[in-house]
Each structure stands twice: as structure tokens, then as C-alpha cells.
């Protein structure tokens, strides 16, 4: 069998070779758009993948052509066995990366290096301490800023994820863009997305166009250049003239990138989702624990993948209200 025929395809010919694994649903922050204030409901430890189960399931995906694995959560670094899992995944023939809030990144610099991690995505929704602490309902702004600096000093490629929400942090768009002029950071503005319990309303989403309009108002249309994208890029990226870093926009709401989607999501409790917005998920962990071959169910799940947005008709308030999904922290963003 050729390598290509072994890959995970869907009905629309999309090849899925990028696995995002959530290490935990729990988090040391409480970003209001992601997590309920009281945190997630505690569940029995036995409901979650052990490190051995996670590694074995990840290997099956690698055998099916996965080339890239990203660890996420919840906050992946607060998982008890995070170090072991990162080191073991680092031995697989994949590009390994992580998305983190960076609160405790300083404890992992050597682990990241030894596992071959080259790029780290850090979430930071405001450059103003009070505002960031209000959004995240915790007080770790200084630790996060210091840890971003530490990552840069250690030559990691650092992307900064900024969820832009109307009347919350939309006045800071150009502050972030200016940061990318002087520092080698790659800012990624993310349109605010709907998940269960996050009080999303379409009016709160700041669109791709609005973000660029703001950039134009300070830097002018000739003040920056569009960068050439990679085939599965989710962001459209730009660079200020003589910028040290870049900025980009992930417009899942106003311009979904479903056509080139290559993502597989594995939740901390061992379910796979074929789309961030899908209502359905399949219990891989139970099958695995029963000693069953998980490959056929993986293929079946992807054959059922919807063309766009997990079957959500549109991102209108009405359509979203009638759609079921987990919250972001339990899916793995
Ligand atoms: N705790 C880690 C972090 O914050 O980077 C990893 C998990 S977090 C769920 C992954 C990403 O999802 C973060 O960049 C976060 O900003 C983003 N995210 C969470 N909820 C979102 C929402 N409702 N809309 C858009 N992005 C969201
Ligand atoms: Fe935690 Fe990340 Fe969600 Fe914020 S976005 S609550 S840091 S999982």
C-alpha cells in the first residue's frame, strides 16, 4: 500500500495529517471566552487517557500519515505527566509543537529543546496588565511576559494568539502590530468563536476586514506586505515594513478555511472530533481499552466530516444557538 493511500481522507479529498491532542481540560487561567469562572467539572481520572494510552493512540495516527502534532488543552503544561509525554512524542517522526498560556513555560525550556520543539504558540489577549488579568480572571501577566521573552532568548519561534473581542481588546490591535515591528513575535489575531457557555454573539466578533481597517488607519495600505501562505495555513499573514516579526488574522467566522482543513482533534478523554465545530465525537479510548483496532473508526469518522463548520449552517446567532458543542477548553483549542 502506498503511503498516500494509507492517509486519512474525507469525502471531499482532504488529507488529515495534523493531530491536535488535548492533554487536559483543566487550566490555571479562566479566560472568560473559553472557561467557566468555576473551572471545569472534575471527573474521574480513569476517564482520561493515561500517558501510555495517549502515546499509543498518537502512534496509530502517525502510522496513518500524521506529520504534525500540537499539544493543547486546557493548559497542557499543568498536566502531571506533561514532561514525559512531550519527551516521548518528541521521539516520533513528527513536527511537535505546543499551544500554552506560558504561565509555567520557564520550567519546560530544556524539555522543549530536547523534544525538538521549535515553535511555541502563546495566548495573550492584552498588553495591558489589568485588562489581561480581567480577561483571564487571574494575575499572571508578568510571568507570561517574562516567559515570552525567555522563549525568544532561547530562539523559539513565538506566535502570540490574540482573541479579538469587541469592546474588550479591539482597541489594542495596533499595539500588538507595533510589537511585531520591534520584536520577532508572530501575532495571530483570532476571530472570537462560539462554544457552549461562552456567551458568544456575532456582534462581539471583530472581523478580518475590521482588523485590517484598523491596521490601515495607522500604518496605511502600503505600510505592510502580505506574506506568501502555506497550503494548510489558517491565518493570512502580513509584515510591517522592516518588521522584526509578523502579524496575521485567523478568520474562522468571516472566512472559514474549511477547504484546506487537515486537522484531527483528540480530546483528553480520548474522543476524536473531525471538526472544531462538529456536534459528534467518537470514543476512541473505549475502543482502544477493549482491545479493538481503532483505525477503521478513525477512517469512518473522517468520511463523515462535513464540508464546512461541522455542519453549522452559518455563524449567525440563531444557528449557533441551536448547535451543541463542548466548550473550547474541553475540546482542545
Ligand atoms: N491554554 C492554552 C492557551 O491558552 O494557549 C491552550 C488551549 S486554548 C483553548 C487554545 C487557543 O484557543 C488559545 O489561543 C485561545 O485563545 C483560543 N480560544 C479559546 N476559546 C476561543 C474562542 N471562543 N474563540 C477563539 N479562540 C479561542
Ligand atoms: Fe486556559 Fe487557554 Fe482557555 Fe485561557 S484560553 S482558559 S489559558 S485553556
PDB file of N, CA and C in Angstrom, residues 137 189 283:
ATOM      1  N   UNK A 137      -9.051  36.316  34.380  1.00  0.00           N
ATOM      2  CA  UNK A 137      -9.539  36.191  35.761  1.00  0.00           C
ATOM      3  C   UNK A 137      -8.461  35.643  36.712  1.00  0.00           C
ATOM      4  N   UNK A 189      -4.164  37.362  15.218  1.00  0.00           N
ATOM      5  CA  UNK A 189      -5.474  37.803  15.711  1.00  0.00           C
ATOM      6  C   UNK A 189      -6.489  36.730  15.354  1.00  0.00           C
ATOM      7  N   UNK A 283     -15.664   7.807  20.503  1.00  0.00           N
ATOM      8  CA  UNK A 283     -14.927   7.395  21.691  1.00  0.00           C
ATOM      9  C   UNK A 283     -13.822   6.388  21.338  1.00  0.00           C
TER      10      UNK A 283
END
